[in-house]
Short mmCIF file of C-alpha atoms and ligand atoms in Angstrom, two decimals:
data_model
loop_
_atom_site.label_atom_id
_atom_site.label_comp_id
_atom_site.label_asym_id
_atom_site.label_seq_id
_atom_site.Cartn_x
_atom_site.Cartn_y
_atom_site.Cartn_z
CA UNK A 1 -4.30 31.74 5.00
CA UNK A 2 -0.57 32.46 5.83
CA UNK A 3 1.36 29.47 6.99
CA UNK A 4 1.82 30.59 10.65
CA UNK A 5 -1.99 31.10 11.11
CA UNK A 6 -2.62 27.77 9.20
CA UNK A 7 -0.33 25.82 11.75
CA UNK A 8 -2.09 27.44 14.61
CA UNK A 9 -5.58 26.59 13.41
CA UNK A 10 -4.42 23.12 12.42
CA UNK A 11 -3.39 22.36 16.02
CA UNK A 12 -6.64 23.97 17.29
CA UNK A 13 -9.08 22.03 15.11
CA UNK A 14 -7.30 18.96 13.87
CA UNK A 15 -6.97 15.86 16.14
CA UNK A 16 -3.26 15.33 16.89
CA UNK A 17 -2.82 11.83 15.15
CA UNK A 18 -0.09 12.94 12.69
CA UNK A 19 3.48 14.56 13.25
CA UNK A 20 2.87 16.87 10.25
CA UNK A 21 5.96 18.87 8.48
CA UNK A 22 5.21 22.61 8.64
CA UNK A 23 4.20 23.02 4.99
CA UNK A 24 0.86 23.28 3.14
CA UNK A 25 0.73 21.79 -0.19
CA UNK A 26 -1.55 23.48 -2.71
CA UNK A 27 -0.80 22.19 -6.29
CA UNK A 28 0.63 19.05 -7.89
CA UNK A 29 1.59 18.03 -11.29
CA UNK A 30 3.50 14.85 -12.19
CA UNK A 31 6.17 14.23 -9.60
CA UNK A 32 6.22 17.78 -8.35
CA UNK A 33 4.13 19.62 -5.63
CA UNK A 34 3.98 23.19 -4.65
CA UNK A 35 3.60 24.77 -1.25
CA UNK A 36 1.35 27.69 -0.43
CA UNK A 37 4.51 29.91 -0.47
CA UNK A 38 5.11 28.70 -4.01
CA UNK A 39 8.11 26.57 -3.02
CA UNK A 40 8.53 23.55 -5.35
CA UNK A 41 9.17 20.10 -4.12
CA UNK A 42 10.21 16.85 -5.83
CA UNK A 43 7.76 14.40 -4.56
CA UNK A 44 9.21 10.90 -3.70
CA UNK A 45 6.48 10.23 -1.18
CA UNK A 46 3.57 10.18 -3.65
CA UNK A 47 0.83 10.29 -0.86
CA UNK A 48 2.74 7.25 0.54
CA UNK A 49 2.39 5.09 -2.40
CA UNK A 50 -0.99 6.46 -3.46
CA UNK A 51 -0.29 8.69 -6.49
CA UNK A 52 0.91 5.87 -8.79
CA UNK A 53 0.49 8.08 -11.94
CA UNK A 54 1.84 11.21 -10.31
CA UNK A 55 -0.18 14.18 -9.29
CA UNK A 56 -3.26 15.28 -11.37
CA UNK A 57 -2.64 12.98 -14.25
CA UNK A 58 -4.71 14.45 -17.08
CA UNK A 59 -6.53 11.20 -17.75
CA UNK A 60 -7.51 10.92 -14.23
CA UNK A 61 -8.58 14.53 -13.97
CA UNK A 62 -10.72 14.35 -17.04
CA UNK A 63 -12.37 10.98 -16.01
CA UNK A 64 -13.25 12.45 -12.52
CA UNK A 65 -14.64 15.74 -14.08
CA UNK A 66 -16.83 13.95 -16.52
CA UNK A 67 -18.29 11.56 -13.99
CA UNK A 68 -18.85 14.25 -11.49
CA UNK A 69 -21.12 15.91 -13.94
CA UNK A 70 -23.02 12.88 -14.70
CA UNK A 71 -23.49 11.09 -11.25
CA UNK A 72 -21.32 11.02 -8.14
CA UNK A 73 -23.09 8.59 -5.81
CA UNK A 74 -26.00 6.09 -5.77
CA UNK A 75 -26.51 3.27 -3.27
CA UNK A 76 -25.46 -0.18 -3.74
CA UNK A 77 -29.11 -1.08 -3.68
CA UNK A 78 -28.86 -0.48 -7.37
CA UNK A 79 -26.47 -1.81 -10.00
CA UNK A 80 -23.58 0.69 -10.81
CA UNK A 81 -21.89 0.45 -14.27
CA UNK A 82 -18.61 1.87 -13.34
CA UNK A 83 -18.30 -0.47 -10.42
CA UNK A 84 -19.07 -3.45 -12.68
CA UNK A 85 -16.47 -2.33 -15.28
CA UNK A 86 -13.81 -1.98 -12.59
CA UNK A 87 -14.54 -5.27 -11.06
CA UNK A 88 -14.27 -6.90 -14.54
CA UNK A 89 -10.98 -5.06 -15.11
CA UNK A 90 -9.59 -6.26 -11.82
CA UNK A 91 -10.76 -9.86 -12.53
CA UNK A 92 -9.42 -10.04 -15.94
CA UNK A 93 -5.93 -9.03 -14.69
CA UNK A 94 -5.73 -11.02 -11.67
CA UNK A 95 -6.35 -14.48 -10.06
CA UNK A 96 -9.67 -13.38 -8.76
CA UNK A 97 -13.23 -14.03 -9.82
CA UNK A 98 -15.25 -11.57 -7.65
CA UNK A 99 -14.71 -8.14 -6.04
CA UNK A 100 -15.98 -6.31 -2.99
CA UNK A 101 -15.37 -2.52 -2.92
CA UNK A 102 -14.85 -0.35 0.16
CA UNK A 103 -12.98 2.87 0.90
CA UNK A 104 -9.61 2.21 2.42
CA UNK A 105 -6.90 -0.47 2.98
CA UNK A 106 -8.00 -1.15 6.58
CA UNK A 107 -11.43 -1.74 5.29
CA UNK A 108 -10.41 -4.02 2.56
CA UNK A 109 -8.50 -6.15 5.15
CA UNK A 110 -11.46 -6.11 7.56
CA UNK A 111 -13.58 -7.43 4.67
CA UNK A 112 -10.88 -10.11 4.06
CA UNK A 113 -10.82 -11.16 7.64
CA UNK A 114 -14.64 -11.38 7.72
CA UNK A 115 -14.77 -13.51 4.51
CA UNK A 116 -12.02 -15.77 5.68
CA UNK A 117 -13.93 -16.46 8.96
CA UNK A 118 -17.28 -16.96 7.17
CA UNK A 119 -15.86 -19.22 4.59
CA UNK A 120 -13.87 -21.39 7.02
CA UNK A 121 -16.74 -21.74 9.47
CA UNK A 122 -19.21 -22.84 6.74
CA UNK A 123 -16.90 -25.29 5.13
CA UNK A 124 -14.68 -26.46 7.85
CA UNK A 125 -16.45 -25.99 11.26
CA UNK A 126 -17.14 -23.42 13.83
CA UNK A 127 -13.69 -23.53 15.53
CA UNK A 128 -11.93 -22.49 12.40
CA UNK A 129 -11.28 -18.79 12.92
CA UNK A 130 -7.55 -18.22 13.84
CA UNK A 131 -5.52 -16.02 11.38
CA UNK A 132 -1.73 -16.14 11.40
CA UNK A 133 -0.07 -12.96 10.41
CA UNK A 134 3.60 -11.79 10.45
CA UNK A 135 5.55 -9.88 12.99
CA UNK A 136 6.42 -6.39 11.61
CA UNK A 137 3.58 -6.36 9.55
CA UNK A 138 1.07 -3.54 8.85
CA UNK A 139 -2.63 -4.08 7.94
CA UNK A 140 -4.36 -1.04 9.12
CA UNK A 141 -5.83 0.99 12.18
CA UNK A 142 -9.29 -0.36 12.78
CA UNK A 143 -9.51 -2.86 15.78
CA UNK A 144 -9.26 -5.97 13.73
CA UNK A 145 -6.59 -4.89 11.41
CA UNK A 146 -4.62 -3.32 14.23
CA UNK A 147 -4.68 -6.70 15.91
CA UNK A 148 -3.68 -8.35 12.54
CA UNK A 149 -0.72 -5.87 12.46
CA UNK A 150 2.03 -7.75 14.21
CA UNK A 151 3.59 -4.68 16.03
CA UNK A 152 2.87 -3.72 19.74
CA UNK A 153 3.65 -0.03 19.16
CA UNK A 154 0.31 0.23 17.08
CA UNK A 155 -1.73 -1.84 19.55
CA UNK A 156 -0.65 -0.21 22.74
CA UNK A 157 -3.54 1.52 24.58
CA UNK A 158 -6.29 -0.19 22.53
CA UNK A 159 -6.51 -3.44 24.39
CA UNK A 160 -8.45 -5.72 24.55
CA UNK A 161 -7.48 -6.64 20.98
CA UNK A 162 -9.57 -8.89 18.75
CA UNK A 163 -9.29 -12.57 19.66
CA UNK A 164 -7.97 -15.03 16.94
CA UNK A 165 -4.77 -13.73 15.76
CA UNK A 166 -1.24 -15.29 15.96
CA UNK A 167 2.22 -13.85 14.78
CA UNK A 168 5.14 -15.50 13.20
CA UNK A 169 8.42 -13.83 12.03
CA UNK A 170 8.21 -12.88 8.35
CA UNK A 171 10.28 -15.34 6.07
CA UNK A 172 10.30 -18.11 8.68
CA UNK A 173 8.39 -21.03 7.20
CA UNK A 174 9.10 -23.50 10.08
CA UNK A 175 7.87 -20.91 12.55
CA UNK A 176 4.59 -20.68 10.41
CA UNK A 177 4.32 -24.50 10.20
CA UNK A 178 4.61 -24.95 14.04
CA UNK A 179 1.80 -22.31 14.68
CA UNK A 180 -0.88 -23.97 12.69
CA UNK A 181 -3.64 -25.76 14.75
CA UNK A 182 -6.99 -27.16 14.01
CA UNK A 183 -8.31 -23.59 14.67
CA UNK A 184 -6.34 -21.93 11.97
CA UNK A 185 -8.35 -20.64 9.05
CA UNK A 186 -6.00 -18.41 7.13
CA UNK A 187 -2.58 -16.81 6.68
CA UNK A 188 -2.41 -13.13 6.00
CA UNK A 189 0.73 -11.46 4.71
CA UNK A 190 2.17 -8.49 2.72
CA UNK A 191 4.13 -9.58 -0.38
CA UNK A 192 6.71 -7.14 0.91
CA UNK A 193 6.42 -5.52 4.22
CA UNK A 194 6.02 -1.80 3.46
CA UNK A 195 5.50 0.02 6.79
CA UNK A 196 7.76 -2.51 8.47
CA UNK A 197 10.79 -1.08 6.55
CA UNK A 198 10.44 -2.44 3.05
CA UNK A 199 11.31 -6.15 3.98
CA UNK A 200 11.55 -8.52 1.12
CA UNK A 201 10.51 -12.22 1.31
CA UNK A 202 13.22 -14.85 0.48
CA UNK A 203 12.71 -16.04 -3.19
CA UNK A 204 10.88 -19.19 -2.28
CA UNK A 205 8.99 -17.97 0.77
CA UNK A 206 5.66 -17.52 -0.83
CA UNK A 207 5.84 -20.76 -2.65
CA UNK A 208 6.30 -22.56 0.66
CA UNK A 209 3.62 -20.57 2.34
CA UNK A 210 1.27 -21.49 -0.55
CA UNK A 211 2.10 -25.22 -0.18
CA UNK A 212 1.56 -25.13 3.58
CA UNK A 213 -1.76 -23.46 3.07
CA UNK A 214 -2.86 -26.16 0.63
CA UNK A 215 -1.72 -29.06 2.88
CA UNK A 216 -3.57 -27.61 5.90
CA UNK A 217 -6.77 -26.12 4.08
CA UNK A 218 -5.84 -22.60 4.96
CA UNK A 219 -6.74 -19.41 2.94
CA UNK A 220 -3.86 -17.33 1.86
CA UNK A 221 -4.70 -13.65 2.11
CA UNK A 222 -2.25 -11.17 0.47
CA UNK A 223 -2.39 -7.62 1.67
CA UNK A 224 -1.45 -5.76 -1.63
CA UNK A 225 -2.69 -2.38 -0.38
CA UNK A 226 0.84 -0.94 -0.76
CA UNK A 227 2.48 -3.46 -3.31
CA UNK A 228 -0.42 -3.67 -5.73
CA UNK A 229 -1.34 -1.48 -8.73
CA UNK A 230 1.88 -1.59 -10.43
CA UNK A 231 4.09 -0.44 -7.46
CA UNK A 232 6.70 -3.33 -7.73
CA UNK A 233 6.70 -3.37 -11.68
CA UNK A 234 3.91 -5.87 -12.08
CA UNK A 235 0.35 -5.02 -11.55
CA UNK A 236 0.23 -7.18 -8.48
CA UNK A 237 3.32 -8.25 -6.41
CA UNK A 238 2.18 -11.99 -6.08
CA UNK A 239 3.09 -12.20 -9.87
CA UNK A 240 6.76 -12.11 -8.87
CA UNK A 241 6.38 -15.16 -6.72
CA UNK A 242 4.47 -17.51 -9.02
CA UNK A 243 1.81 -18.11 -6.28
CA UNK A 244 -1.82 -17.01 -6.23
CA UNK A 245 -3.64 -16.00 -3.11
CA UNK A 246 -7.24 -17.02 -2.24
CA UNK A 247 -8.02 -13.36 -1.05
CA UNK A 248 -6.20 -10.18 -2.06
CA UNK A 249 -6.73 -6.54 -0.82
CA UNK A 250 -6.10 -3.34 -2.57
CA UNK A 251 -6.31 0.44 -1.84
CA UNK A 252 -3.52 3.12 -1.84
CA UNK A 253 -2.72 3.22 -5.58
CA UNK A 254 -6.13 1.83 -6.80
CA UNK A 255 -7.82 5.24 -7.32
CA UNK A 256 -4.92 7.62 -7.89
CA UNK A 257 -5.96 9.41 -4.70
CA UNK A 258 -9.67 9.05 -4.44
CA UNK A 259 -10.67 6.87 -1.49
CA UNK A 260 -11.19 3.34 -2.67
CA UNK A 261 -10.43 -0.12 -1.39
CA UNK A 262 -11.08 -3.58 -2.81
CA UNK A 263 -11.07 -7.09 -1.58
CA UNK A 264 -10.81 -9.66 -4.31
CA UNK A 265 -11.29 -13.43 -3.99
CA UNK A 266 -11.81 -16.72 -5.84
CA UNK A 267 -15.49 -17.72 -6.63
CA UNK A 268 -15.20 -20.63 -4.09
CA UNK A 269 -14.31 -18.34 -1.33
CA UNK A 270 -16.31 -15.34 -2.40
CA UNK A 271 -19.45 -17.35 -2.27
CA UNK A 272 -19.45 -17.24 1.60
CA UNK A 273 -20.66 -13.68 1.37
CA UNK A 274 -24.31 -13.30 0.57
CA UNK A 275 -26.78 -10.21 0.91
CA UNK A 276 -26.38 -8.93 4.40
CA UNK A 277 -22.86 -10.45 5.13
CA UNK A 278 -21.06 -7.22 4.45
CA UNK A 279 -21.55 -3.80 3.06
CA UNK A 280 -20.35 -0.29 2.64
CA UNK A 281 -22.43 2.89 1.82
CA UNK A 282 -19.79 4.56 -0.27
CA UNK A 283 -18.15 1.37 -1.43
CA UNK A 284 -17.56 1.29 -5.12
CA UNK A 285 -19.52 4.49 -5.94
CA UNK A 286 -19.66 5.92 -9.47
CA UNK A 287 -17.13 8.61 -8.86
CA UNK A 288 -14.18 6.55 -7.35
CA UNK A 289 -14.70 3.59 -9.66
CA UNK A 290 -14.33 5.92 -12.61
CA UNK A 291 -11.07 7.31 -11.28
CA UNK A 292 -9.96 3.75 -10.61
CA UNK A 293 -10.86 2.50 -14.06
CA UNK A 294 -8.85 5.33 -15.58
CA UNK A 295 -6.03 4.51 -13.36
CA UNK A 296 -5.80 0.76 -14.30
CA UNK A 297 -6.23 1.70 -18.06
CA UNK A 298 -3.54 4.16 -18.11
CA UNK A 299 -1.25 1.87 -16.04
CA UNK A 300 -1.74 -0.99 -18.43
CA UNK A 301 -1.70 1.05 -21.67
CA UNK A 302 0.92 -0.59 -23.92
CA UNK A 303 2.61 -1.99 -20.94
CA UNK A 304 4.86 1.02 -21.09
CA UNK A 305 4.42 2.24 -17.42
CA UNK A 306 4.95 -1.04 -15.68
CA UNK A 307 8.15 -1.43 -17.66
CA UNK A 308 9.18 2.08 -16.81
CA UNK A 309 8.51 1.26 -13.08
CA UNK A 310 10.71 -1.72 -13.37
CA UNK A 311 13.58 0.25 -15.20
CA UNK A 312 13.37 3.26 -12.96
CA UNK A 313 13.32 0.99 -9.77
CA UNK A 314 16.58 -0.65 -10.96
CA UNK A 315 18.09 2.77 -11.66
CA UNK A 316 17.03 4.00 -8.27
CA UNK A 317 18.47 1.12 -6.35
CA UNK A 318 21.63 1.13 -8.27
CA UNK A 319 22.24 4.83 -7.61
CA UNK A 320 21.22 4.45 -4.06
CA UNK A 321 23.77 1.61 -3.64
CA UNK A 322 26.37 3.95 -5.05
CA UNK A 323 25.44 6.40 -2.33
CA UNK A 324 25.81 3.71 0.22
CA UNK A 325 29.45 3.20 -1.02
CA UNK A 326 30.02 6.89 -0.39
CA UNK A 327 28.36 6.91 3.15
CA UNK A 328 28.90 3.39 4.52
CA UNK A 329 28.68 4.65 8.09
CA UNK A 330 25.14 6.01 7.56
CA UNK A 331 23.67 3.56 5.07
CA UNK A 332 23.29 -0.06 5.92
CA UNK A 333 21.13 -1.49 3.07
CA UNK A 334 19.29 -0.58 -0.14
CA UNK A 335 16.54 -2.90 -1.12
CA UNK A 336 13.11 -3.09 -2.83
CA UNK A 337 11.13 -4.04 -5.92
CA UNK A 338 10.03 -1.66 -8.66
CA UNK A 339 9.30 1.72 -7.14
CA UNK A 340 8.90 0.43 -3.55
CA UNK A 341 12.45 1.04 -2.24
CA UNK A 342 13.89 1.23 1.18
CA UNK A 343 17.28 2.57 2.42
CA UNK A 344 18.19 1.50 5.86
CA UNK A 345 20.27 3.82 7.99
CA UNK A 346 22.45 3.44 11.10
CA UNK A 347 20.44 6.39 12.49
CA UNK A 348 17.00 7.81 12.96
CA UNK A 349 16.00 9.31 9.59
CA UNK A 350 13.83 12.27 10.81
CA UNK A 351 16.77 14.87 10.50
CA UNK A 352 17.41 13.81 7.02
CA UNK A 353 13.75 13.90 5.94
CA UNK A 354 13.57 17.53 7.36
CA UNK A 355 16.82 18.67 5.65
CA UNK A 356 15.69 17.16 2.35
CA UNK A 357 12.34 19.05 2.67
CA UNK A 358 14.11 22.38 3.20
CA UNK A 359 16.01 21.65 0.03
CA UNK A 360 12.92 20.77 -1.97
CA UNK A 361 12.63 17.06 -1.72
CA UNK A 362 9.93 15.11 -0.09
CA UNK A 363 10.88 11.77 1.42
CA UNK A 364 9.14 9.40 3.73
CA UNK A 365 10.69 7.65 6.75
CA UNK A 366 9.23 4.29 7.97
CA UNK A 367 10.15 1.98 10.83
CA UNK A 368 12.29 4.74 12.48
CA UNK A 369 15.38 4.30 10.29
CA UNK A 370 14.33 3.40 6.88
CA UNK A 371 13.96 6.00 4.08
CA UNK A 372 11.17 4.94 1.85
CA UNK A 373 11.04 5.88 -1.80
CA UNK A 374 7.66 5.61 -3.51
CA UNK A 375 7.63 8.01 -6.48
CA UNK A 376 5.02 7.73 -9.20
CA UNK A 377 5.75 5.34 -12.06
CA UNK A 378 6.08 8.24 -14.48
CA UNK A 379 9.28 9.23 -12.58
CA UNK A 380 12.22 9.79 -15.09
CA UNK A 381 15.94 9.38 -14.66
CA UNK A 382 16.44 13.09 -14.36
CA UNK A 383 14.06 13.29 -11.43
CA UNK A 384 16.01 10.47 -9.68
CA UNK A 385 19.26 12.27 -10.43
CA UNK A 386 17.77 15.37 -8.98
CA UNK A 387 16.57 13.54 -5.86
CA UNK A 388 20.14 11.86 -5.42
CA UNK A 389 21.72 15.45 -5.57
CA UNK A 390 19.73 16.72 -2.84
CA UNK A 391 20.07 13.52 -0.71
CA UNK A 392 23.75 13.40 -1.28
CA UNK A 393 24.08 16.86 -0.13
CA UNK A 394 22.18 16.29 2.97
CA UNK A 395 24.09 13.16 3.81
CA UNK A 396 27.43 14.90 3.30
CA UNK A 397 26.47 17.68 5.62
CA UNK A 398 25.73 15.31 8.45
CA UNK A 399 28.44 15.15 11.02
C1 PLP B 401 -1.36 1.64 4.13
C2 PLP B 401 -1.69 0.20 4.38
C3 PLP B 401 -2.75 -0.33 4.95
C4 PLP B 401 -3.94 0.64 5.36
O1 PLP B 401 -4.52 1.33 4.64
P1 PLP B 401 -5.50 2.48 4.93
O2 PLP B 401 -6.11 3.09 3.68
O3 PLP B 401 -4.67 3.65 5.53
O4 PLP B 401 -6.54 2.03 5.81
C5 PLP B 401 -2.98 -1.69 5.08
N1 PLP B 401 -2.12 -2.56 4.56
C6 PLP B 401 -0.93 -2.13 4.00
C7 PLP B 401 0.11 -3.10 3.57
C8 PLP B 401 -0.61 -0.75 3.94
O5 PLP B 401 0.48 -0.37 3.32
#
């Protein structure tokens, strides 16, 4: 279909929930994608932090092909070997003892909210249900996760919201302390606020949050949907802060693009779920789990890719800071960890994103004025240099 007709049919048949760029991507390889007109793009969006190993990584492609020939889906009424293998891999490389599988980040957070409530009610009484989350956070678009998301712009129009959520400024430990009541059961936070504009915590914030949770018998839920799976240079971002959560959620990078989410917990907390507590028809099916096993195994092979993520992240931030020196009236700040990097601007970034796209570079804008860089961990210095060339060109053409 030619692009004009495609755009017409898109607006005729697709619900209008995204402001989509007028291109149609057909093929991907590594950090590059190609449009239907054959135009090549350098991809620093990576499906918004999903394509952690780049597009169509051969190990993922082969794993999916083989599994698709063998068995795509069976019900969770039976044991599923790839699901068990994946759960074991996740447990062996994290604080957790048990895993529940679902299909997205929002679903993983829904499962976390349900588990926290059930655990607290059973162990601490029926009035323990309140969850404290952060302002400027993002936890998903279902009714409960939308309520957990501390941003009115996502909630507007969908009231009444779920009862039982309170919000505090991120990074403010005394505000958190003062909001805890006898009804509080958990604190739910992102290790780095991704959608909120790549906001990093103070170095000792999570240590203090953990201590506060311990003192008040609260569960700590970490939403690692965006920060997990090697994105920050460690498999999970909590490893940077020397704390362990009680519950952690994953999605985005977990399956290299196949829809999979996971909610992980310690044995103590996980035991609140029994048959009938929670379920998902597709959750953890053979196909997605096989893709996810291949993703983790490739990511952890020899520790090379996590190390590359860390080094490329440092290089990217250093070079973006140089760009900041060149354009101090446009760029306010450069920050991030590993390959989750934000560049805050004095202006809305949509014109820059559009101009970069025309020059063959895909960038994402979040929180209105933060350019977000989430390339695959296989990105190389030469790709970053190429990106900087285009971005520098676009910035110097702004008036
Ligand atoms: C993307 C994201 C979600 C939502 O994930 P979906 O798969 O879109 O439901 C939740 N939490 C965080 C931190 C995210 O970045």
